[in-house]
Amino acid sequence: MQHGTNVITLEQFIIEQEQDHPEAIGRFSKILRDIVLAARMINREVNKAGLVDILGLTGETNCQGERVQKLDIFSNEQMMDALFRGRMVCAVGSEENDDFIIDNESEGKYVVLMDPLDGSSNIDVNVAIGTIFSIYKRKTTSGPLTQEDLLQPGHQQVAAGYLLYGSSTMLVYTTGNGVNGFTLDPSIGEFLLSHPDMKFPEKCTTYSVNEGHYRDFFEGTKEYLRHIKRDSPTPYSARYIGSLVADFHRNLLTGGIFMYPGTTKKPKGKLRLNFEANPMAFIAEQAGGYGSDGYQNVMDIQPTHLHQRTPFFIGNKDEVHKVESYVEQFDKLLAAEIVG
Ligand code: AHM
Ligand code: MG
């Protein structure tokens, strides 16, 4: 479609997508709008986090025994409120809640999984953080929700995206028709299409991993890391922010691989399959990249519980396949302990 101006707002873009792909987009564009509304509120609080008393620990711990910060709770509440108010969703699974929150009254057909504020250790040091979301359509058509509705493999996602609260605020999302990025123009309060049809650059130039854990990595990961440092004609750059959204986003723009591997202490690593790995893998795939647990596409894993963790390798497709080949060679016998 032709535009008289170069500026396309998110709202205009959504409307055009609905017209061009009515079968693919359907009603979940309403959910996208609800998420963006919540994200604007989160963004506002993130921007003044250093100024107001919302910064700091509540003293509580989340269901996985990790410390919870006030902004996490605020973000979770904003997302929950916006999603349930919109009435398009019947259940939401959040990194901040032990179990799914289910609205039995809702006629909504969608299930949302989210990490309302990812990279929480970076909040109080003014480093980029993000919100990650993943949208599924319920499988059953009526009656109470079943496990089949709630815990679907990632390749069933109908949409996924993230908000990045960085030096500028961005929304990057896919509905299965490529990946598009929007930057918030704070002067008019609108997200504007700034990164149409995002694709990983051909060359992988960066690796991102918390290498402080190197001694605990399994041999396949260690050998891959030795390989890229030893054999690469041009050295890779090491870049690690410690916020998945920010690390992934940089690699998507510049070419790179992000890794959160399993370790001898935590064979399944740290990241969550449903809230972090699957949505990022869907976005990566739509941008020509790939997300793996070292053995398989993470989106092929049938989740068995909401807070399931997985080792995670994501970025340029060939590079992630390269990691898989090292895992295959060195860590094959560990698969039973790690996979799924
Ligand atoms: P969180 O959901 O508690 O914020 O943890 C997830 C974050 C990711 O954004 C990031 O990739 C990872 O934890 C960093 O972990 P580490 O500090 O162990 O390197
Ligand atoms: Mg997280």
XYZ file of C-alpha atoms and ligand atoms in Angstrom:
360
model
C 0.000 0.000 0.000
C 1.235 3.518 -0.871
C 1.521 6.224 1.747
C 1.611 9.988 1.237
C 4.025 10.296 4.129
C 6.814 8.078 5.391
C 5.373 8.043 8.876
C 3.219 5.045 9.743
C 1.847 4.768 13.241
C 1.389 1.416 14.945
C -2.372 1.904 14.783
C -2.286 2.512 11.023
C -0.035 -0.496 10.608
C -2.364 -2.768 12.591
C -5.361 -1.647 10.549
C -3.497 -2.311 7.296
C -2.407 -5.738 8.527
C -5.996 -6.561 9.455
C -7.098 -5.640 5.941
C -4.268 -7.518 4.230
C -4.383 -10.669 6.379
C -7.817 -10.860 8.019
C -7.574 -14.640 8.406
C -4.183 -14.493 10.091
C -4.646 -11.485 12.334
C -8.283 -11.763 13.402
C -9.194 -10.505 16.800
C -5.819 -10.727 18.428
C -4.867 -7.270 17.138
C -7.130 -6.034 19.954
C -4.855 -7.886 22.385
C -1.881 -6.170 20.836
C -3.503 -2.803 21.489
C -4.195 -3.822 25.106
C -0.571 -4.857 25.571
C 0.667 -1.601 24.083
C -1.565 0.365 26.431
C -0.061 -1.443 29.430
C 3.405 -0.995 27.965
C 2.945 2.771 27.813
C 2.162 2.778 31.542
C 5.164 0.534 32.268
C 7.364 2.735 30.115
C 6.280 5.822 32.033
C 7.201 4.221 35.344
C 10.458 2.793 33.993
C 11.457 6.255 32.828
C 11.013 7.764 36.254
C 12.234 4.752 38.185
C 15.279 6.644 39.399
C 13.151 9.518 40.627
C 10.331 8.075 42.596
C 9.922 5.647 45.392
C 8.648 2.878 43.122
C 12.245 1.764 42.789
C 13.449 -0.788 45.293
C 12.633 -4.159 46.647
C 9.302 -5.048 48.162
C 11.012 -7.596 50.346
C 8.904 -10.349 48.821
C 10.160 -13.193 46.656
C 8.432 -14.563 43.582
C 7.300 -18.153 43.217
C 10.806 -19.221 42.216
C 12.404 -17.685 45.270
C 13.900 -14.782 43.351
C 13.726 -11.240 44.652
C 10.859 -9.211 43.295
C 11.116 -5.515 42.668
C 8.243 -3.084 42.773
C 8.362 -2.315 39.099
C 7.912 -6.027 38.326
C 4.691 -6.088 40.305
C 3.487 -2.844 38.780
C 4.183 -4.177 35.269
C 2.437 -7.448 35.994
C -0.655 -5.647 37.277
C -0.780 -3.287 34.310
C -0.525 -6.138 31.832
C -3.087 -8.299 33.659
C -5.565 -5.426 33.957
C -5.218 -4.410 30.314
C -5.503 -7.973 29.028
C -8.538 -8.972 31.084
C -10.268 -5.621 30.561
C -9.950 -6.178 26.798
C -11.969 -9.443 27.164
C -10.158 -11.178 24.320
C -8.175 -13.464 26.612
C -9.368 -16.283 28.810
C -6.074 -16.972 30.610
C -2.765 -15.295 31.273
C 0.405 -16.992 32.468
C 3.010 -14.647 33.904
C 6.514 -15.072 35.175
C 5.320 -13.236 38.276
C 2.509 -15.657 39.171
C 2.725 -19.277 40.281
C -0.182 -20.396 38.119
C -2.283 -19.246 35.216
C -4.808 -16.529 36.015
C -8.021 -17.731 34.414
C -11.152 -15.726 33.693
C -13.936 -18.265 33.538
C -16.461 -15.605 32.582
C -14.471 -14.466 29.559
C -15.491 -15.539 26.122
C -12.006 -14.657 24.932
C -10.340 -17.245 22.757
C -6.722 -16.367 23.487
C -4.132 -17.335 26.053
C -1.286 -14.918 26.758
C 2.049 -15.857 28.295
C 4.330 -13.059 29.381
C 7.292 -11.807 31.265
C 5.992 -8.385 32.256
C 9.414 -6.978 33.119
C 12.393 -8.982 31.981
C 15.931 -8.174 33.045
C 14.778 -7.089 36.462
C 18.301 -7.115 37.884
C 18.955 -4.150 35.573
C 16.119 -1.924 36.822
C 17.976 -0.149 39.577
C 21.114 0.395 37.490
C 19.343 2.218 34.652
C 20.098 -0.431 32.034
C 17.681 -1.550 29.305
C 14.852 -3.893 30.319
C 11.835 -5.248 28.485
C 8.399 -6.847 28.388
C 7.939 -10.112 26.478
C 4.614 -11.526 25.337
C 3.337 -14.544 23.493
C -0.212 -15.147 22.218
C -1.881 -18.524 21.619
C -5.384 -19.424 20.534
C -7.194 -21.834 22.862
C -7.620 -25.269 21.337
C -10.928 -26.304 22.813
C -13.922 -24.341 21.603
C -15.936 -24.206 24.820
C -16.086 -25.372 28.431
C -13.334 -25.143 31.015
C -9.805 -24.580 29.770
C -7.633 -27.670 29.554
C -3.888 -28.260 29.675
C -4.036 -28.466 25.892
C -5.268 -24.865 25.791
C -2.823 -23.527 28.327
C 0.462 -25.297 27.609
C 1.020 -25.319 23.878
C 4.338 -25.725 22.085
C 5.828 -22.496 20.765
C 5.094 -23.254 17.131
C 1.414 -22.735 17.966
C 1.974 -19.059 18.764
C -0.190 -16.682 16.741
C 1.786 -13.609 17.775
C 4.768 -12.698 19.914
C 6.688 -9.578 20.673
C 8.663 -7.495 23.070
C 8.877 -3.982 24.365
C 12.370 -2.680 24.891
C 12.747 0.139 27.403
C 16.153 1.338 26.280
C 17.642 4.587 25.085
C 14.391 4.762 23.196
C 11.314 2.611 23.698
C 10.543 0.072 21.024
C 7.903 -2.495 20.207
C 9.000 -5.406 18.017
C 6.430 -8.039 17.120
C 5.347 -10.706 14.696
C 2.007 -12.196 13.797
C 3.655 -14.766 11.547
C 4.062 -12.370 8.612
C 7.568 -11.078 9.283
C 8.829 -8.869 12.081
C 8.280 -5.158 12.411
C 9.743 -2.675 14.860
C 8.158 0.532 16.136
C 9.817 3.299 18.105
C 7.896 5.404 20.579
C 7.987 9.092 19.715
C 7.548 10.559 23.194
C 6.619 13.973 21.829
C 3.414 12.636 20.268
C 3.023 9.483 22.360
C 2.803 7.228 19.314
C 4.752 4.179 18.226
C 6.021 4.800 14.687
C 7.152 2.141 12.247
C 10.934 2.533 12.346
C 12.176 -0.986 11.480
C 9.980 -2.588 8.790
C 10.491 -6.256 7.921
C 13.399 -6.906 10.280
C 15.867 -9.631 9.293
C 19.061 -10.867 10.901
C 22.036 -9.642 8.872
C 23.742 -12.494 7.065
C 26.924 -12.350 9.110
C 27.083 -13.187 12.786
C 29.528 -10.779 14.367
C 28.622 -10.869 18.040
C 28.256 -13.446 20.785
C 26.359 -12.777 23.984
C 26.710 -15.045 26.984
C 27.352 -14.711 30.695
C 30.834 -16.127 30.382
C 31.386 -15.801 34.111
C 29.719 -19.224 34.282
C 32.172 -20.723 31.775
C 33.643 -23.321 34.143
C 30.134 -24.732 34.713
C 29.159 -24.888 31.025
C 28.869 -28.271 29.376
C 31.597 -29.301 26.957
C 29.626 -28.518 23.766
C 29.135 -24.880 24.785
C 32.761 -24.572 25.907
C 34.052 -26.048 22.686
C 31.865 -23.752 20.579
C 33.167 -20.729 22.509
C 36.763 -21.900 22.088
C 36.079 -22.385 18.393
C 34.734 -18.889 17.714
C 37.602 -17.297 19.609
C 40.294 -19.502 18.106
C 39.197 -20.146 14.517
C 37.171 -17.168 13.389
C 39.078 -15.153 10.722
C 37.614 -11.939 12.157
C 37.163 -11.905 15.923
C 33.596 -11.842 17.211
C 32.615 -9.005 19.526
C 31.446 -9.977 22.997
C 28.344 -8.052 24.088
C 26.274 -9.002 27.116
C 23.766 -6.693 28.747
C 22.045 -9.256 30.954
C 18.580 -8.353 29.633
C 17.415 -10.914 27.104
C 15.294 -8.389 25.230
C 18.165 -5.944 24.843
C 20.729 -8.615 23.963
C 18.405 -10.218 21.436
C 17.458 -6.872 19.921
C 21.061 -5.848 19.387
C 21.875 -9.180 17.792
C 18.832 -8.938 15.540
C 20.047 -5.574 14.271
C 23.743 -6.327 13.993
C 23.959 -10.129 13.635
C 24.786 -12.273 16.597
C 24.092 -15.214 18.840
C 22.727 -15.064 22.384
C 23.272 -18.020 24.687
C 21.965 -18.968 28.086
C 23.215 -22.555 28.220
C 22.605 -25.183 30.808
C 25.332 -25.638 33.402
C 26.462 -28.481 35.584
C 24.654 -26.699 38.431
C 21.518 -25.851 36.435
C 21.301 -28.259 33.475
C 18.218 -26.501 32.083
C 19.742 -23.051 32.439
C 17.817 -20.060 33.721
C 15.440 -18.824 31.058
C 11.801 -19.825 30.832
C 10.489 -21.718 27.843
C 7.032 -20.154 27.848
C 7.786 -16.565 28.787
C 11.182 -15.963 27.230
C 12.437 -18.641 24.831
C 9.315 -19.323 22.747
C 8.340 -15.735 21.960
C 11.922 -14.827 21.071
C 12.265 -17.972 18.946
C 9.106 -17.097 17.005
C 10.376 -13.567 16.365
C 13.810 -14.932 15.402
C 12.322 -17.448 12.982
C 10.247 -14.748 11.333
C 13.409 -12.655 10.987
C 15.366 -15.504 9.377
C 16.999 -16.640 12.640
C 16.590 -19.639 14.905
C 16.112 -20.491 18.594
C 17.273 -23.835 19.998
C 17.827 -25.595 23.310
C 20.996 -27.045 21.783
C 19.213 -30.170 20.569
C 16.057 -28.948 18.844
C 13.955 -25.931 17.968
C 12.614 -24.709 21.331
C 9.223 -24.214 19.679
C 8.973 -27.992 19.197
C 9.121 -28.645 22.948
C 5.813 -29.661 24.491
C 5.703 -27.663 27.746
C 4.780 -29.642 30.827
C 4.618 -26.756 33.263
C 4.240 -23.012 33.219
C 7.611 -22.065 34.664
C 9.639 -24.654 32.755
C 13.223 -23.644 32.016
C 15.307 -24.391 28.980
C 18.871 -23.872 27.801
C 18.657 -21.287 25.062
C 20.686 -20.426 21.966
C 19.206 -17.848 19.604
C 20.307 -15.649 16.750
C 21.682 -16.133 13.246
C 20.402 -19.456 11.999
C 23.709 -20.920 10.803
C 25.415 -19.934 14.009
C 22.807 -21.607 16.205
C 23.053 -24.713 14.021
C 26.793 -24.606 14.610
C 26.207 -24.679 18.377
C 23.843 -27.615 17.873
C 26.584 -29.493 16.060
C 28.956 -29.005 19.019
C 26.219 -30.078 21.426
C 25.569 -33.132 19.251
C 29.263 -33.984 19.268
C 30.041 -33.369 22.939
C 26.809 -33.334 24.969
C 24.610 -35.895 23.283
C 24.438 -38.073 26.374
C 23.149 -35.170 28.447
C 20.027 -34.802 26.315
C 17.901 -36.900 28.651
C 18.749 -34.569 31.515
C 18.257 -31.346 29.581
C 15.644 -31.712 26.887
C 12.021 -30.778 27.556
P 14.506 -12.260 34.934
O 13.297 -12.742 34.184
O 14.461 -12.614 36.387
O 14.753 -10.803 34.711
O 15.768 -13.109 34.376
C 15.959 -13.202 32.997
C 17.174 -12.419 32.606
C 17.332 -12.304 31.117
O 16.794 -11.089 30.645
C 18.806 -12.346 30.929
O 19.136 -12.883 29.671
C 19.273 -13.215 32.037
O 18.304 -13.134 33.045
C 20.568 -12.764 32.605
O 20.935 -13.627 33.614
P 22.394 -13.581 34.270
O 22.384 -12.369 35.155
O 22.484 -14.862 35.028
O 23.407 -13.481 33.178
Mg 12.439 -12.879 32.601
